[in-house]
CSV table of C-alpha atoms in Angstrom, one decimal:
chain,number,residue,atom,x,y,z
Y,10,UNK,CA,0.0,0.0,0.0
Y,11,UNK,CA,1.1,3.4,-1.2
Y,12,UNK,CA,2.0,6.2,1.7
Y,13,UNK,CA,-0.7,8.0,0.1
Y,14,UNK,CA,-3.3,5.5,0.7
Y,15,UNK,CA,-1.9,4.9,4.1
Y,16,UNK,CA,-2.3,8.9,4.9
Y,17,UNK,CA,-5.8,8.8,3.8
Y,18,UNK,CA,-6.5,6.5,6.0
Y,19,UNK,CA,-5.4,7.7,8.9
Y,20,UNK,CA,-7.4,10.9,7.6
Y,21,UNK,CA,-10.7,9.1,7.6
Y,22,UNK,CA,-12.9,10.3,10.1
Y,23,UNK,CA,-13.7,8.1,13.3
Y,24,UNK,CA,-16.9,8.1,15.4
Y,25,UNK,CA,-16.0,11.0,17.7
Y,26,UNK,CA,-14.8,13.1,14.9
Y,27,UNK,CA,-16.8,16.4,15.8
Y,28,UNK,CA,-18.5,15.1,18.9
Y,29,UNK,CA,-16.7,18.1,21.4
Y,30,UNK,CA,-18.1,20.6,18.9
Y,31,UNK,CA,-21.6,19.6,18.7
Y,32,UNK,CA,-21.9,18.9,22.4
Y,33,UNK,CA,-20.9,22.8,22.4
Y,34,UNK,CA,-23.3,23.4,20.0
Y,35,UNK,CA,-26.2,21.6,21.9
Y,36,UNK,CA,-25.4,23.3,24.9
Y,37,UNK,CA,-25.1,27.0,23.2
Y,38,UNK,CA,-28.6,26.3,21.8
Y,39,UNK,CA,-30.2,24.8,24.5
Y,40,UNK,CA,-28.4,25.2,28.0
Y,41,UNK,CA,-28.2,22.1,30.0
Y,42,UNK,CA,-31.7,21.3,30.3
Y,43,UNK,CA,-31.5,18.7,26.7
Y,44,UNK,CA,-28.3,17.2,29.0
Y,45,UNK,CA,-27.9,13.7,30.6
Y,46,UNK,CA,-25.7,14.5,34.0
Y,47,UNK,CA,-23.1,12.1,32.1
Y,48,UNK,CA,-23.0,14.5,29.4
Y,49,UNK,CA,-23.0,17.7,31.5
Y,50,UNK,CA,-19.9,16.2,32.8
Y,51,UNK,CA,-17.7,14.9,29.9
Y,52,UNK,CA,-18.4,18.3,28.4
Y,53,UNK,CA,-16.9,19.8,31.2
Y,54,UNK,CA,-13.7,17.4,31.0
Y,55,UNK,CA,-13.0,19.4,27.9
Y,56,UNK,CA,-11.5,22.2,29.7
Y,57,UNK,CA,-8.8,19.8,31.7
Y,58,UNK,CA,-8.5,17.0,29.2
Y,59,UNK,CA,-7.9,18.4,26.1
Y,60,UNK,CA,-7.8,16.2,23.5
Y,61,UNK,CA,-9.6,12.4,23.7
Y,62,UNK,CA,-13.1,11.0,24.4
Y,63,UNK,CA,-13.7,11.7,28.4
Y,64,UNK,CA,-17.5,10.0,28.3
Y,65,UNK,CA,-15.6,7.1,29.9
Y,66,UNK,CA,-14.5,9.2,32.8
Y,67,UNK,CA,-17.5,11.0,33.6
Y,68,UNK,CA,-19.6,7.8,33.8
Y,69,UNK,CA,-16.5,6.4,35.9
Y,70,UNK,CA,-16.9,9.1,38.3
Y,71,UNK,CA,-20.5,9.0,38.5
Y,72,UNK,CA,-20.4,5.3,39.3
Y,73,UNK,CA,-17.7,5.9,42.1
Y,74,UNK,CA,-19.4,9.1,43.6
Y,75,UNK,CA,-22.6,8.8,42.8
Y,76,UNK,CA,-23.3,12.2,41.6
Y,77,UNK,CA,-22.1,15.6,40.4
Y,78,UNK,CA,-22.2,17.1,43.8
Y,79,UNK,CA,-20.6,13.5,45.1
Y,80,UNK,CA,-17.6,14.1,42.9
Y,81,UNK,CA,-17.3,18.3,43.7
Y,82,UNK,CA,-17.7,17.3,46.9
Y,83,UNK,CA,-15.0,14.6,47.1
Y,84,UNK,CA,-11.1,14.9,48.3
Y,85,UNK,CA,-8.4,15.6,45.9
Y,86,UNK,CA,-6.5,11.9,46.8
Y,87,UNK,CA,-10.2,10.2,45.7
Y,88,UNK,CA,-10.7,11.4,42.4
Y,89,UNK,CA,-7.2,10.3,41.3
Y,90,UNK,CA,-8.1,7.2,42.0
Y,91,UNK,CA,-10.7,7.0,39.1
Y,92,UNK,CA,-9.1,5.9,35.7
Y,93,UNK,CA,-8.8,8.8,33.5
Y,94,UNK,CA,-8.8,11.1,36.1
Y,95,UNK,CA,-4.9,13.1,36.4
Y,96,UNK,CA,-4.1,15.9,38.6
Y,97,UNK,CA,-5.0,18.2,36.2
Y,98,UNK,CA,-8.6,16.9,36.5
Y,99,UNK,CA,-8.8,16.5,39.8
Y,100,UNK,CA,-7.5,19.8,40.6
Y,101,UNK,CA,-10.0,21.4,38.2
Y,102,UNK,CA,-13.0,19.4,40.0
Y,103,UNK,CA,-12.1,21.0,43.1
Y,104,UNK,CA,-11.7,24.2,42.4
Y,105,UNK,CA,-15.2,24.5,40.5
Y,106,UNK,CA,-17.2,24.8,44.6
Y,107,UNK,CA,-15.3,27.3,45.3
Y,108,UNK,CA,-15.2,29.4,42.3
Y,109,UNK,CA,-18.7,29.0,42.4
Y,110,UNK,CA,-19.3,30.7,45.8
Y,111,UNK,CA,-17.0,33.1,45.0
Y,112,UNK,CA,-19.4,33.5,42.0
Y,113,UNK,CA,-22.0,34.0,44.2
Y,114,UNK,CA,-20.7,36.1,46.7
Y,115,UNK,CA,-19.5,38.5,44.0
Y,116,UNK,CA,-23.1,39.3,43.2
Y,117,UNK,CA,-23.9,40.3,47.0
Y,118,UNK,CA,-20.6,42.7,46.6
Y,119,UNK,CA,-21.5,46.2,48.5
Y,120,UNK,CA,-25.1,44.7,49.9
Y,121,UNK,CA,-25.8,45.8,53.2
Y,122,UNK,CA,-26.2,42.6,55.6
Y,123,UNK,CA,-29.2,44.3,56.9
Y,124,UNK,CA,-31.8,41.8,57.5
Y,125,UNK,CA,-31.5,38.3,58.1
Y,126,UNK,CA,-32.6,37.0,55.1
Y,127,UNK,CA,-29.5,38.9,54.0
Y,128,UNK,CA,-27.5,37.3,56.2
Y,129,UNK,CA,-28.2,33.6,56.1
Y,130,UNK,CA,-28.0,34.3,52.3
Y,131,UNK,CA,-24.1,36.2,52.4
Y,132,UNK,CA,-23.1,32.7,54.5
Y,133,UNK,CA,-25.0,29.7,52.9
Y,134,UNK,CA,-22.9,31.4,50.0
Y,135,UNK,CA,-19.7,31.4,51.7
Y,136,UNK,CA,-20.2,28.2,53.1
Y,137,UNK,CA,-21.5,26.1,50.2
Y,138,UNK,CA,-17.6,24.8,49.4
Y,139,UNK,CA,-16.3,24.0,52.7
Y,140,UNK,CA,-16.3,20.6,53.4
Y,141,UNK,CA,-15.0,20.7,57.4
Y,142,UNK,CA,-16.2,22.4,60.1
Y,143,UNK,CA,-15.7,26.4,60.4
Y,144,UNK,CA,-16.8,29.4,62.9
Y,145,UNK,CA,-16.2,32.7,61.1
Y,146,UNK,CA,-16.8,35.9,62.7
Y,147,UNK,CA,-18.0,38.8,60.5
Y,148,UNK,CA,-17.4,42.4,61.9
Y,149,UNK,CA,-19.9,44.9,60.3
Y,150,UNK,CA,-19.9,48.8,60.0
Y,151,UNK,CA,-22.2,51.2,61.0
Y,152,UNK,CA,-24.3,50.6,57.9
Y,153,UNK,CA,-24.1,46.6,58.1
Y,154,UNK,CA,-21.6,46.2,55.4
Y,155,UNK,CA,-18.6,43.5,55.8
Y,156,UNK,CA,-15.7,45.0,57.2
Y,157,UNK,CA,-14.2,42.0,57.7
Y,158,UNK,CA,-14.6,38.1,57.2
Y,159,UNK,CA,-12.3,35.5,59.6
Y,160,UNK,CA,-11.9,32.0,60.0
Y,161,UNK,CA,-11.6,31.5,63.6
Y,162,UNK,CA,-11.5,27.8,64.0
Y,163,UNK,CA,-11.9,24.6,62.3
Y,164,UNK,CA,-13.2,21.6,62.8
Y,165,UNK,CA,-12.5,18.0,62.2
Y,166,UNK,CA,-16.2,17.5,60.2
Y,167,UNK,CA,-18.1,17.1,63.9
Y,168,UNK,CA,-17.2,19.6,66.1
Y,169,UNK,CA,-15.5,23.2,66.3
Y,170,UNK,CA,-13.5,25.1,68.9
Y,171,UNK,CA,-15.1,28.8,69.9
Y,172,UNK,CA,-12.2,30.6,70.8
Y,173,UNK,CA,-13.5,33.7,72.7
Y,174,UNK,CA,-10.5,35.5,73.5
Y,175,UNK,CA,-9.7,34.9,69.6
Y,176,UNK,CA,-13.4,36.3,68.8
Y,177,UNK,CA,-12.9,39.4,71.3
Y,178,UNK,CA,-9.3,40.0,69.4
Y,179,UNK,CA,-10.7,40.2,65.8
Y,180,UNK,CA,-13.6,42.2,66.8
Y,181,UNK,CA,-11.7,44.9,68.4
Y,182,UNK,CA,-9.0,44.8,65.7
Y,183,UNK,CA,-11.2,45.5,63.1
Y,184,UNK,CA,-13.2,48.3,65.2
Y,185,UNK,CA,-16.7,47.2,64.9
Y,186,UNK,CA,-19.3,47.7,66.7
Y,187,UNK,CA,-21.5,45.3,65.0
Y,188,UNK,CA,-20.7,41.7,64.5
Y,189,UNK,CA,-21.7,38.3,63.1
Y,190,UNK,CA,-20.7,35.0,64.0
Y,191,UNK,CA,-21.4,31.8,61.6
Y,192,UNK,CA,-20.5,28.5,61.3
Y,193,UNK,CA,-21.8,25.0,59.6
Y,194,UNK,CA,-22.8,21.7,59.7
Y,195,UNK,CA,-21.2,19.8,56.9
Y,196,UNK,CA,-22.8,16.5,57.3
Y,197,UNK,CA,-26.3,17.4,59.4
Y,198,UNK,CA,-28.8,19.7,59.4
Y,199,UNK,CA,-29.1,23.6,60.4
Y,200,UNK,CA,-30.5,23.6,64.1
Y,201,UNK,CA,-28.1,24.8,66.8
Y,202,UNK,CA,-26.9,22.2,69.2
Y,203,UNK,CA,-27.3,23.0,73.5
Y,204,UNK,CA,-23.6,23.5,73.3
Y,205,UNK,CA,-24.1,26.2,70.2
Y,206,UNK,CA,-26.4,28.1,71.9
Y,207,UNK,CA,-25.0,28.2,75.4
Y,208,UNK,CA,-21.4,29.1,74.0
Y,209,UNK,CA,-23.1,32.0,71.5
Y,210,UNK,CA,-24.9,33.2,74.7
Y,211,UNK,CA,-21.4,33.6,76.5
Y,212,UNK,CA,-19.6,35.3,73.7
Y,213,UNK,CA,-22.3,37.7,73.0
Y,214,UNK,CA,-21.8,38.6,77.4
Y,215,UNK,CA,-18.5,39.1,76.3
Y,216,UNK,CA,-18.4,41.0,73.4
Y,217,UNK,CA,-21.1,43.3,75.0
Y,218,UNK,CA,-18.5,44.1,77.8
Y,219,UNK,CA,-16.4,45.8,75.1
Y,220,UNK,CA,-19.4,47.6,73.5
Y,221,UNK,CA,-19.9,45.6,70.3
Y,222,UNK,CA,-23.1,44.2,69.3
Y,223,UNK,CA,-23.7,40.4,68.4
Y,224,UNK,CA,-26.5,40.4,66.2
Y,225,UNK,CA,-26.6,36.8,65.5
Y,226,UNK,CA,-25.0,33.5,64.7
Y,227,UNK,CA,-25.6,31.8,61.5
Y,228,UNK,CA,-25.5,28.2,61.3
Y,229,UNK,CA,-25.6,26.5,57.9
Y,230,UNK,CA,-26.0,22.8,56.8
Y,231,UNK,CA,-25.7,21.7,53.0
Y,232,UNK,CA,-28.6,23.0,51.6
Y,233,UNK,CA,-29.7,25.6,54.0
Y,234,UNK,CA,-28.7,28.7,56.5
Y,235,UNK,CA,-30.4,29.2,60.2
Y,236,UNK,CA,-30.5,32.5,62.5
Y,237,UNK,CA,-30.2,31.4,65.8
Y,238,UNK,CA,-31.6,34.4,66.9
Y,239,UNK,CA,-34.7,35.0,64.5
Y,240,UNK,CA,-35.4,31.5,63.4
Y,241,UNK,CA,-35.2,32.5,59.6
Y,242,UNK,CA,-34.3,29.9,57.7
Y,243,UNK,CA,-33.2,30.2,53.4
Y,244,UNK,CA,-33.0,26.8,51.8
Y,245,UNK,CA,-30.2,26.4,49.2
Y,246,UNK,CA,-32.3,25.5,46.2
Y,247,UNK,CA,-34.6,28.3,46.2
Y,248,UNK,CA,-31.5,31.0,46.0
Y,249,UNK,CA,-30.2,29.3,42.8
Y,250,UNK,CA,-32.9,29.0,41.0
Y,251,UNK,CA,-33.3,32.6,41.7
């Protein structure tokens, strides 16, 4: 066989030949609504494997982790496990939660945390990619707008230290008068715990001692945000879809 012949056979276009582009296509028409999660997911292995069919590896990490939010959700050392999946992919799938709460949070930029709607929103947004316990204490100005944001403490998935002392610091460092504290429940549900309440009750005795105002304590699960003072709650699905 000629080199010619052999060229034009390599030429000769295979199954896939195109497939990237009219999954594009299908998407730039129609959103994701016409998509199978499968597909949603080997279209967006384009972006960190680019060349090669990746509908194999999507449905691999669907079967290992069950679904989209399983795989987000999962460590770094896990996805490299899955065949197909390089640390180029796996370090894309992670940062994805969190660039999408910063996504979020961009779009409450300059809002004034004035109501508690407000608030439960700002942290089920901040929240949304952590996957371990936090308490965050938010110092506000005069008008209710974030001054500053800071991870006080972290917990091991169950349970999470609150520092007072490290609390009283931050707050009179950043010269509020006005302050926030927050923190969630990765794997239950939004309701303050005995413990939650009894050590929010001391730090707000405290922080009053140095004339700054604890207007409440967020707690957030998975798919929704709690005021312990108020007893406002804003479920995760209904903001999105917003």
């Amino acid at each position: 066989m000629s080199k010619e012949r052999n060229s034009e056979k390599k030429k000769k276009p295979g199954v896939h030949t195109g497939h990237r582009k009219r999954l594009k296509q299908q998407f730039l028409e129609h959103g994701l609504d016409r998509f199978y999660d499968h597909q949603a997911l080997e279209m967006l292995l384009f972006y960190s494997v680019p060349q090669g069919d990746t509908n194999p590896t999507a449905h691999a990490l669907l079967e290992r982790f069950g679904s989209i939010s399983g795989i987000l959700n999962s460590p770094y050392e896990d996805l490299l496990e899955v065949n197909g999946v390089g640390e180029n992919t796996a370090c894309f799938l992670k940062f994805l939660p969190e660039f999408f709460a910063r996504y979020l949070l961009s779009g409450l930029q300059g809002e004034k945390l004035d109501s508690t709607y407000k608030l439960c929103r700002y942290f089920l947004y901040k929240f949304l990619p952590i996957q371990n316990e936090q308490l965050w204490l938010t110092c506000l100005d005069d008008k209710l707008g974030v001054v500053s944001s800071v991870n006080i403490s972290e917990g091991d998935g169950s349970s999470v230290t609150f520092d007072e002392r490290k609390i009283l610091q931050e707050a009179l460092k950043s010269k509020c008068s006005t302050c926030v504290l927050a923190h969630n429940h990765p794997f239950g549900d939004s309701c303050p715990s005995k413990d939650d309440v009894r050590l929010t009750e001391s730090i707000k005795v405290a922080l009053e001692r140095v004339n700054i105002d604890l207007i409440d304590h967020i707690v957030v699960s998975r798919t929704e945000a709690r005021s312990m003072f108020h007893h406002e709650v804003i479920v995760l699905d209904d903001e999105i879809k917003q």
